[in-house]
Short mmCIF file of C-alpha atoms and ligand atoms in Angstrom, two decimals:
data_model
loop_
_atom_site.label_atom_id
_atom_site.label_comp_id
_atom_site.label_asym_id
_atom_site.label_seq_id
_atom_site.Cartn_x
_atom_site.Cartn_y
_atom_site.Cartn_z
CA MET A 853 -124.28 16.38 127.07
CA ARG A 854 -127.67 17.77 126.29
CA PRO A 855 -126.82 21.15 124.35
CA LEU A 856 -127.82 24.40 126.31
CA ARG A 857 -130.70 25.67 124.36
CA ILE A 858 -130.96 29.68 123.83
CA PHE A 859 -133.66 31.46 122.33
CA HIS A 860 -132.89 35.25 121.34
CA VAL A 861 -135.70 37.88 120.77
CA VAL A 862 -135.38 41.11 118.96
CA GLY A 863 -137.65 43.45 117.16
CA ALA A 864 -136.48 46.96 116.54
CA ARG A 865 -133.32 48.53 114.77
CA PRO A 866 -131.40 49.13 118.28
CA ASN A 867 -131.62 45.51 119.08
CA PHE A 868 -130.06 44.33 115.79
CA MET A 869 -126.46 45.78 116.99
CA LYS A 870 -126.91 44.02 120.29
CA VAL A 871 -127.84 40.68 119.26
CA ALA A 872 -125.14 40.23 116.67
CA PRO A 873 -122.07 39.94 118.80
CA VAL A 874 -123.97 37.94 121.31
CA MET A 875 -125.08 35.17 118.73
CA ALA A 876 -121.41 35.07 117.00
CA ALA A 877 -119.89 34.87 120.71
CA LEU A 878 -122.41 31.90 121.53
CA ALA A 879 -121.70 30.20 118.42
CA SER A 880 -118.28 29.59 118.69
CA GLN A 881 -118.86 27.71 122.02
CA PRO A 882 -119.54 24.08 122.05
CA GLY A 883 -122.84 22.70 123.26
CA VAL A 884 -124.91 25.62 122.44
CA GLN A 885 -127.95 25.73 120.29
CA GLN A 886 -129.54 29.17 118.91
CA LYS A 887 -132.69 30.33 117.82
CA LEU A 888 -133.58 33.69 116.75
CA ALA A 889 -136.98 35.29 116.75
CA HIS A 890 -137.94 38.69 114.98
CA THR A 891 -141.02 40.04 116.40
CA GLY A 892 -141.57 42.41 113.37
CA GLN A 893 -141.99 45.52 115.60
CA HIS A 894 -139.76 47.34 112.74
CA TYR A 895 -140.43 45.60 109.37
CA ALA A 896 -139.50 48.35 106.87
CA ALA A 897 -136.33 47.23 104.86
CA ASN A 898 -134.33 50.21 106.00
CA MET A 899 -135.22 49.51 109.80
CA SER A 900 -134.69 45.80 109.65
CA ASP A 901 -133.40 43.80 106.72
CA ALA A 902 -130.43 46.22 105.88
CA PHE A 903 -128.97 45.57 109.26
CA PHE A 904 -129.27 41.60 108.90
CA GLN A 905 -127.11 41.80 106.19
CA GLN A 906 -124.50 44.34 107.11
CA LEU A 907 -124.34 42.92 110.66
CA GLY A 908 -124.11 39.26 109.30
CA ILE A 909 -127.25 38.16 111.86
CA PRO A 910 -128.45 34.81 110.99
CA GLU A 911 -131.76 34.72 109.07
CA PRO A 912 -134.45 34.75 111.89
CA ASP A 913 -135.61 31.50 112.73
CA VAL A 914 -139.09 33.03 113.03
CA ASN A 915 -140.74 36.45 112.30
CA LEU A 916 -143.81 37.05 113.92
CA GLU A 917 -144.44 40.34 111.74
CA VAL A 918 -146.58 41.92 114.48
CA GLY A 919 -145.87 45.47 112.83
CA SER A 920 -147.13 48.64 114.48
CA GLY A 921 -149.76 49.30 117.09
CA THR A 922 -150.57 50.76 120.49
CA HIS A 923 -148.12 49.44 123.21
CA ALA A 924 -150.75 47.05 124.39
CA THR A 925 -151.57 45.90 120.83
CA GLN A 926 -148.00 45.00 120.05
CA THR A 927 -146.97 43.82 123.26
CA GLY A 928 -149.93 41.48 123.50
CA GLN A 929 -149.17 40.10 119.87
CA ILE A 930 -145.82 39.64 120.70
CA MET A 931 -146.65 37.80 123.75
CA ILE A 932 -148.74 35.53 121.99
CA GLY A 933 -146.31 34.89 119.10
CA ILE A 934 -143.54 34.03 121.40
CA GLU A 935 -145.35 31.93 123.90
CA GLN A 936 -146.50 29.68 120.94
CA CYS A 937 -142.71 29.42 119.86
CA LEU A 938 -141.59 28.67 123.27
CA MET A 939 -144.41 26.09 123.67
CA ALA A 940 -143.90 24.33 120.45
CA ASP A 941 -140.12 24.54 120.88
CA PRO A 942 -138.66 24.45 124.72
CA HIS A 943 -135.82 26.30 125.33
CA ASP A 944 -133.39 26.74 128.29
CA LEU A 945 -132.55 30.30 128.34
CA VAL A 946 -134.52 33.34 126.54
CA VAL A 947 -132.13 36.30 125.98
CA VAL A 948 -133.72 39.99 125.48
CA TYR A 949 -132.36 43.23 124.59
CA GLY A 950 -132.35 46.77 125.35
CA ASP A 951 -135.85 48.51 126.20
CA VAL A 952 -138.51 47.92 123.54
CA ASN A 953 -141.77 46.81 123.24
CA SER A 954 -140.29 43.32 122.28
CA THR A 955 -137.79 43.17 125.08
CA VAL A 956 -140.84 43.26 127.75
CA ALA A 957 -142.97 41.52 125.74
CA ALA A 958 -140.60 38.31 125.51
CA ALA A 959 -139.50 38.59 129.04
CA LEU A 960 -142.84 38.36 130.46
CA VAL A 961 -143.69 35.20 128.49
CA ALA A 962 -140.49 33.55 129.72
CA ALA A 963 -141.14 34.54 133.31
CA LYS A 964 -144.73 33.24 133.33
CA MET A 965 -143.14 29.89 131.45
CA GLN A 966 -140.30 29.49 134.12
CA ILE A 967 -137.63 29.81 131.48
CA PRO A 968 -134.66 31.79 132.79
CA LEU A 969 -134.26 34.97 131.35
CA ALA A 970 -131.19 37.14 130.46
CA HIS A 971 -131.49 40.97 130.06
CA VAL A 972 -128.59 42.44 127.84
CA GLU A 973 -128.13 46.30 128.64
CA ALA A 974 -129.71 45.66 132.32
CA GLY A 975 -129.85 48.09 134.98
CA LEU A 976 -130.31 51.64 132.83
CA ARG A 977 -132.69 54.25 134.21
CA SER A 978 -133.83 57.60 133.20
CA ARG A 979 -136.14 57.94 136.40
CA ASP A 980 -138.58 59.22 134.00
CA ARG A 981 -141.69 56.93 133.77
CA SER A 982 -142.92 59.17 131.14
CA MET A 983 -141.14 57.19 128.59
CA PRO A 984 -142.13 53.90 127.46
CA GLU A 985 -138.70 52.46 127.78
CA GLU A 986 -138.41 53.13 131.47
CA ILE A 987 -141.26 50.99 132.09
CA ASN A 988 -139.80 48.24 129.74
CA ARG A 989 -136.44 48.35 131.35
CA ILE A 990 -138.12 48.17 134.80
CA VAL A 991 -140.05 44.99 134.30
CA THR A 992 -137.55 43.11 132.09
CA ASP A 993 -135.21 43.63 134.97
CA ARG A 994 -137.14 42.56 137.86
CA LEU A 995 -137.94 39.39 136.04
CA ALA A 996 -134.73 38.52 134.62
CA GLN A 997 -132.11 36.06 136.35
CA LEU A 998 -129.06 37.03 134.33
CA LEU A 999 -128.56 41.12 134.42
CA PHE A 1000 -125.92 41.79 131.97
CA THR A 1001 -125.04 45.74 132.50
CA PRO A 1002 -123.24 47.82 130.28
CA SER A 1003 -121.74 50.45 132.88
CA ALA A 1004 -121.24 50.70 136.73
CA ASP A 1005 -124.36 52.77 137.25
CA GLY A 1006 -126.47 50.02 136.01
CA ASP A 1007 -125.27 47.73 139.00
CA ALA A 1008 -125.90 50.33 141.49
CA ASN A 1009 -129.49 51.08 140.08
CA LEU A 1010 -130.31 47.26 140.30
CA LEU A 1011 -128.78 46.78 143.69
CA ALA A 1012 -130.91 49.93 144.87
CA GLU A 1013 -133.82 48.04 143.69
CA GLY A 1014 -133.29 44.88 145.36
CA ALA A 1015 -131.75 43.02 142.71
CA ASP A 1016 -129.45 39.57 143.54
CA PRO A 1017 -125.83 40.51 143.38
CA ALA A 1018 -125.08 37.14 142.01
CA SER A 1019 -127.81 38.03 139.27
CA ILE A 1020 -125.70 41.15 138.07
CA HIS A 1021 -123.12 40.84 135.65
CA LEU A 1022 -120.88 43.93 134.53
CA VAL A 1023 -119.86 43.07 130.96
CA GLY A 1024 -119.68 46.47 129.17
CA ASN A 1025 -121.44 47.53 126.07
CA VAL A 1026 -122.26 45.19 123.42
CA MET A 1027 -123.37 47.84 121.09
CA ILE A 1028 -119.82 49.14 121.09
CA ASP A 1029 -118.86 45.47 120.16
CA THR A 1030 -120.35 46.02 116.91
CA LEU A 1031 -119.30 49.53 116.33
CA VAL A 1032 -115.56 48.10 116.92
CA ARG A 1033 -116.09 45.53 114.53
CA LEU A 1034 -117.77 47.53 111.83
CA LEU A 1035 -115.89 50.49 112.00
CA PRO A 1036 -113.25 49.66 109.73
CA GLN A 1037 -116.05 49.32 106.79
CA ALA A 1038 -117.71 52.61 107.76
CA GLU A 1039 -117.14 55.61 105.30
CA PRO A 1040 -118.73 58.75 105.20
CA ALA A 1041 -118.66 58.94 101.13
CA PRO A 1042 -121.28 56.98 100.25
CA VAL A 1043 -123.69 59.20 102.07
CA LEU A 1044 -121.87 62.59 101.94
CA GLN A 1045 -121.03 62.69 97.87
CA PRO A 1046 -124.56 62.52 96.39
CA LEU A 1047 -125.55 65.02 98.63
CA GLY A 1048 -122.82 67.49 97.34
CA ILE A 1049 -121.06 67.60 100.82
CA PRO A 1050 -117.13 67.57 100.33
CA ALA A 1051 -115.29 65.03 102.41
CA GLY A 1052 -113.68 66.89 105.19
CA SER A 1053 -116.23 69.52 105.49
CA PRO A 1054 -118.12 70.26 108.63
CA PHE A 1055 -121.58 68.96 108.86
CA VAL A 1056 -124.38 68.25 111.66
CA LEU A 1057 -126.24 64.76 111.82
CA VAL A 1058 -129.40 64.80 113.47
CA THR A 1059 -131.67 61.71 114.55
CA LEU A 1060 -134.94 62.11 116.44
CA HIS A 1061 -137.80 59.57 117.45
CA ARG A 1062 -138.73 60.26 120.88
CA PRO A 1063 -142.39 60.48 121.42
CA SER A 1064 -141.95 63.54 123.65
CA ASN A 1065 -139.94 65.29 120.82
CA VAL A 1066 -141.86 64.37 117.63
CA ASP A 1067 -145.49 63.37 118.62
CA ASP A 1068 -145.44 67.36 119.84
CA PRO A 1069 -145.95 69.25 116.71
CA GLU A 1070 -144.96 72.45 118.80
CA MET A 1071 -141.68 70.84 120.01
CA LEU A 1072 -140.93 69.34 116.61
CA GLY A 1073 -141.39 72.71 115.23
CA ARG A 1074 -139.28 74.25 117.47
CA ILE A 1075 -136.46 71.50 116.94
CA LEU A 1076 -136.53 71.98 113.22
CA GLU A 1077 -136.34 75.57 113.52
CA VAL A 1078 -133.13 75.24 115.14
CA LEU A 1079 -132.14 72.51 112.68
CA SER A 1080 -132.83 75.22 109.90
CA ALA A 1081 -131.09 77.96 111.62
CA LEU A 1082 -127.84 75.63 111.94
CA ALA A 1083 -128.16 74.71 107.96
CA ASP A 1084 -127.84 78.43 107.22
CA ARG A 1085 -124.29 77.80 108.62
CA VAL A 1086 -123.44 73.97 107.59
CA PRO A 1087 -124.89 71.23 106.03
CA VAL A 1088 -127.82 69.23 108.60
CA LEU A 1089 -128.11 65.65 107.54
CA PHE A 1090 -131.22 63.92 109.07
CA PRO A 1091 -132.04 60.51 108.35
CA VAL A 1092 -135.51 60.29 109.36
CA HIS A 1093 -137.09 57.64 111.57
CA PRO A 1094 -140.41 56.52 110.58
CA ARG A 1095 -142.25 57.79 113.26
CA THR A 1096 -140.98 61.15 112.79
CA ARG A 1097 -141.32 60.91 109.08
CA ALA A 1098 -145.24 60.70 109.58
CA ARG A 1099 -145.23 63.93 111.36
CA LEU A 1100 -143.42 66.37 108.90
CA SER A 1101 -145.44 68.14 107.02
CA GLY A 1102 -145.16 71.32 104.54
CA SER A 1103 -141.94 72.78 103.37
CA ARG A 1104 -141.82 75.38 106.14
CA TRP A 1105 -138.49 74.12 107.38
CA LEU A 1106 -136.74 73.50 104.00
CA ARG A 1107 -133.70 74.96 103.30
CA PRO A 1108 -131.13 73.54 100.51
CA ALA A 1109 -128.56 72.51 103.45
CA LEU A 1110 -131.33 70.60 105.28
CA HIS A 1111 -131.04 67.20 104.12
CA LEU A 1112 -134.35 65.14 105.14
CA ILE A 1113 -133.26 61.66 104.19
CA GLU A 1114 -134.27 58.39 104.55
CA PRO A 1115 -133.27 56.14 107.38
CA LEU A 1116 -129.69 55.02 106.64
CA GLY A 1117 -128.15 51.72 106.88
CA TYR A 1118 -125.68 50.73 110.16
CA LEU A 1119 -122.64 51.24 107.85
CA GLU A 1120 -123.58 54.56 106.45
CA PHE A 1121 -124.77 55.98 109.33
CA VAL A 1122 -121.70 55.11 111.41
CA GLY A 1123 -119.73 56.57 108.55
CA VAL A 1124 -121.21 59.73 108.67
CA GLU A 1125 -121.70 59.72 112.67
CA ARG A 1126 -117.51 59.34 112.96
CA HIS A 1127 -116.99 62.27 110.61
CA ALA A 1128 -119.90 64.73 112.17
CA SER A 1129 -118.72 68.01 113.73
CA LEU A 1130 -121.82 67.72 115.89
CA VAL A 1131 -124.80 65.10 116.46
CA VAL A 1132 -127.97 66.32 117.62
CA THR A 1133 -130.13 63.48 118.84
CA ASP A 1134 -132.74 61.70 121.29
CA SER A 1135 -131.64 58.35 120.43
CA GLY A 1136 -129.81 56.12 123.38
CA GLY A 1137 -127.73 54.20 121.13
CA VAL A 1138 -126.33 57.23 119.19
CA GLN A 1139 -125.76 58.78 122.61
CA GLU A 1140 -123.38 55.74 123.10
CA GLU A 1141 -121.66 55.48 119.92
CA THR A 1142 -120.81 59.29 119.99
CA ALA A 1143 -119.01 58.52 123.37
CA TYR A 1144 -116.81 55.70 121.74
CA LEU A 1145 -115.82 57.93 118.71
CA GLY A 1146 -115.25 61.46 120.83
CA VAL A 1147 -118.10 63.22 118.69
CA PRO A 1148 -119.95 66.17 120.42
CA CYS A 1149 -123.64 65.07 120.87
CA LEU A 1150 -126.37 67.12 122.41
CA THR A 1151 -129.29 64.97 123.58
CA VAL A 1152 -132.68 66.91 123.12
CA ARG A 1153 -133.99 65.21 126.45
CA GLU A 1154 -134.57 66.27 130.08
CA ASN A 1155 -132.67 62.95 131.52
CA THR A 1156 -130.62 60.12 130.20
CA GLU A 1157 -130.60 56.45 131.29
CA ARG A 1158 -126.72 56.55 130.09
CA PRO A 1159 -125.04 59.36 132.31
CA VAL A 1160 -121.88 57.51 131.59
CA THR A 1161 -122.08 59.34 128.08
CA ILE A 1162 -122.04 62.39 130.02
CA GLU A 1163 -118.94 61.61 132.35
CA ALA A 1164 -117.26 60.57 129.11
CA GLY A 1165 -117.25 64.31 128.06
CA THR A 1166 -119.13 64.04 124.92
CA ASN A 1167 -122.58 64.25 125.66
CA ARG A 1168 -124.75 67.12 126.89
CA LEU A 1169 -128.56 67.31 127.67
CA VAL A 1170 -129.95 70.44 126.35
CA GLY A 1171 -133.59 69.31 127.10
CA ARG A 1172 -136.72 70.81 125.60
CA ASP A 1173 -135.05 74.28 125.67
CA THR A 1174 -134.31 74.48 122.06
CA ALA A 1175 -132.85 78.41 122.55
CA ARG A 1176 -130.20 76.12 124.31
CA LEU A 1177 -129.80 73.49 121.73
CA HIS A 1178 -129.05 76.64 119.04
CA ARG A 1179 -126.90 78.14 121.69
CA GLU A 1180 -124.92 74.94 122.51
CA ALA A 1181 -124.77 73.99 118.93
CA VAL A 1182 -123.24 77.15 117.46
CA ALA A 1183 -120.67 77.02 119.92
CA ILE A 1184 -119.61 73.55 119.35
CA LEU A 1185 -119.65 74.54 115.78
CA GLU A 1186 -117.41 77.77 115.97
CA ALA A 1187 -115.10 75.88 118.56
CA GLY A 1188 -114.67 72.87 116.09
CA ARG A 1189 -113.84 70.98 119.25
CA LEU A 1190 -115.57 69.90 122.67
CA GLY A 1191 -113.25 71.50 124.69
CA ARG A 1192 -112.86 69.16 127.07
CA PRO A 1193 -111.15 65.99 127.48
CA THR A 1194 -113.12 62.64 126.44
CA THR A 1195 -112.97 59.29 127.82
CA ILE A 1196 -114.24 55.75 127.15
CA PRO A 1197 -116.44 54.04 129.48
CA PRO A 1198 -114.57 51.20 130.92
CA LEU A 1199 -115.40 47.96 129.15
CA TRP A 1200 -116.72 49.54 126.01
CA ASP A 1201 -113.93 47.63 124.18
CA GLY A 1202 -115.41 45.36 121.83
CA HIS A 1203 -115.44 42.38 124.02
CA ALA A 1204 -118.71 42.75 125.82
CA ALA A 1205 -120.41 39.63 124.10
CA GLU A 1206 -117.59 37.47 125.02
CA ARG A 1207 -118.10 38.18 128.50
CA ILE A 1208 -121.93 37.30 127.89
CA ALA A 1209 -121.20 34.34 126.34
CA ALA A 1210 -118.88 33.03 129.19
CA VAL A 1211 -121.29 33.62 131.89
CA ILE A 1212 -124.15 31.97 129.80
CA VAL A 1213 -121.85 28.80 128.89
CA ASN A 1214 -120.38 28.51 132.29
CA GLY A 1215 -123.84 27.38 133.63
CA ALA A 1216 -123.26 28.96 137.46
CA TRP A 1217 -126.69 30.64 136.86
CA ARG A 1218 -128.39 27.53 136.55
CA ARG A 1219 -127.35 26.07 139.59
CA ARG A 1220 -128.43 29.55 141.35
CA ILE A 1221 -131.91 29.27 139.75
CA ASP A 1222 -132.39 25.85 140.92
CA ALA A 1223 -131.23 26.33 144.21
CA THR A 1224 -133.80 29.35 144.72
CA ALA A 1225 -136.47 27.08 142.99
CA ALA A 1226 -135.84 24.35 145.69
CA GLN A 1227 -135.69 27.17 148.82
CA ARG A 1228 -138.89 28.30 147.34
CA SER A 1229 -140.63 24.96 147.35
CA VAL A 1230 -139.49 24.12 150.84
C1 UD1 B 2545 -139.33 52.04 119.10
C2 UD1 B 2545 -138.81 51.57 120.63
C3 UD1 B 2545 -138.00 52.90 121.08
C4 UD1 B 2545 -136.84 52.74 120.22
C5 UD1 B 2545 -137.13 53.19 118.50
C6 UD1 B 2545 -135.77 52.67 117.76
C7 UD1 B 2545 -140.76 50.81 121.86
C8 UD1 B 2545 -142.05 51.15 122.75
N1 UD1 B 2545 -140.41 52.05 121.26
O1 UD1 B 2545 -139.98 53.31 118.76
O2 UD1 B 2545 -137.88 52.65 122.19
O3 UD1 B 2545 -135.98 53.69 120.82
O4 UD1 B 2545 -138.17 51.84 118.28
O5 UD1 B 2545 -135.84 53.15 116.60
O6 UD1 B 2545 -140.56 50.12 121.92
N2 UD1 B 2545 -142.72 52.49 111.43
C9 UD1 B 2545 -142.55 52.23 110.52
N3 UD1 B 2545 -141.97 51.43 109.69
C10 UD1 B 2545 -141.33 50.55 110.50
C11 UD1 B 2545 -141.52 50.69 112.25
C12 UD1 B 2545 -142.23 51.74 112.49
O7 UD1 B 2545 -143.14 53.06 109.38
O8 UD1 B 2545 -140.50 49.76 110.03
C13 UD1 B 2545 -143.71 53.52 111.85
C14 UD1 B 2545 -145.02 53.21 112.23
O9 UD1 B 2545 -145.96 54.76 111.88
C15 UD1 B 2545 -145.11 53.23 113.95
C16 UD1 B 2545 -143.77 54.19 114.21
O10 UD1 B 2545 -143.24 54.21 113.04
O11 UD1 B 2545 -146.32 53.34 114.30
C17 UD1 B 2545 -143.56 53.88 115.64
O12 UD1 B 2545 -143.06 52.21 115.38
P1 UD1 B 2545 -143.01 51.73 117.11
O13 UD1 B 2545 -142.00 50.60 116.87
O14 UD1 B 2545 -144.00 51.72 117.77
O15 UD1 B 2545 -142.05 52.70 117.96
P2 UD1 B 2545 -140.52 53.57 117.69
O16 UD1 B 2545 -140.78 55.07 117.64
O17 UD1 B 2545 -140.07 52.98 116.36
N1 UDP B 2546 -128.94 54.01 113.30
C1 UDP B 2546 -128.73 53.87 111.80
N2 UDP B 2546 -129.18 54.75 110.94
C2 UDP B 2546 -130.06 55.49 111.14
C3 UDP B 2546 -129.92 56.13 112.52
C4 UDP B 2546 -129.51 55.40 113.55
O1 UDP B 2546 -128.38 52.61 111.77
O2 UDP B 2546 -130.27 56.16 110.17
C5 UDP B 2546 -128.38 53.12 114.17
C6 UDP B 2546 -127.29 54.00 115.18
O3 UDP B 2546 -125.65 53.72 114.77
C7 UDP B 2546 -127.24 53.23 116.58
C8 UDP B 2546 -128.84 52.48 116.32
O4 UDP B 2546 -129.39 52.83 114.89
O5 UDP B 2546 -126.47 51.91 116.42
C9 UDP B 2546 -129.64 53.20 117.35
O6 UDP B 2546 -130.95 53.01 117.22
P1 UDP B 2546 -132.21 54.01 117.51
O7 UDP B 2546 -131.79 55.42 117.64
O8 UDP B 2546 -133.28 53.62 116.44
O9 UDP B 2546 -132.82 53.66 118.81
P2 UDP B 2546 -132.46 53.66 120.47
O10 UDP B 2546 -131.05 53.74 120.59
O11 UDP B 2546 -132.79 55.48 120.49
O12 UDP B 2546 -133.32 52.72 121.24
#
């Protein structure tokens, strides 16, 4: 029988944790051939290569090396590159991940070339179209024939938007697959020791990269003021995303205990994330990981496309109110615990990618897509 040829597209840091388990699960299926395209949206060694090594992702078959640019420049260049790849080497299915520009660009190409499209992490909605990711999510989901959702709210969002129920598969969270697999190797010492933070002592972990927080100098300044105040109590560890690094200037915020460090590798990051007294973030993936780990998380955003992390009891939105961020952070540090029960969302169990592989290989989607095409042509 002819092999099923699958083309995965990734480009930015949070894509790598998601593609790793899916490619591994499909690799163990007979009759499947896979190719991996890296768009080069993220290209620094500590935003890309480190993850391929630690996560055991195969070397990409192609790297488009598009680099940074405006949304249209980046999306357009990725589209041109992916179209060339798929014209030269046709595939049966394109798989895209998450909500970054690489995701929507590849989705548009697949749809126009009439290649079936699968979206891993479908259905999430912040209902905030000022976020570029929300546009990427809506467009990608509208175009995909296979919608793999991490949580039931994703199914509800898709159904409300009129998606075909047969295209929606609630499979769980692939990011948690990677976390479950690599947690035993993730230790805090490689990060804490060089900074002189004793094992077992409290500390705060911070990640920030949303334009709404870091591109607004006034907002970034207010957040740094809070982090400096927290650093007067406990060490604050802040691996700085390159977007944010470009906007940090001056030494106004420097405190010996406010550690502004380079982005960490996955094992190093998860090693400190699991032991943090508190995580302050605007990252989607970090909201999810802290939910699984039962670590208190304050999200510096007005909304989240991951409401299950709030229902889990770990995550709280503090919005743009930095006084509230300070108040809630101090309360968590003083209590030393969340003060409320936490739960892990259903199907965040380390097996989401196996469920995705089963749906892809089973092939019922191919008959469904053929039938829809036949109906259209009548
Ligand atoms: C992107 C995603 C965002 C995701 C984040 C994860 C979009 C629209 N945004 O945001 O959804 O949450 O990745 O980290 O797709 N840069 C470097 N080196 C790199 C990569 C970026 O220096 O390897 C710098 C460049 O100055 C660049 C800036 O970071 O202009 C932003 O990079 P970009 O990929 O456009 O957006 P992110 O903020 O990383
Ligand atoms: N992460 C990492 N090193 C860091 C910061 C984050 O490995 O210094 C990991 C984190 O564990 C999670 C992922 O990056 O798996 C989240 O990606 P990011 O915050 O860049 O994007 P988002 O999830 O917000 O789209």
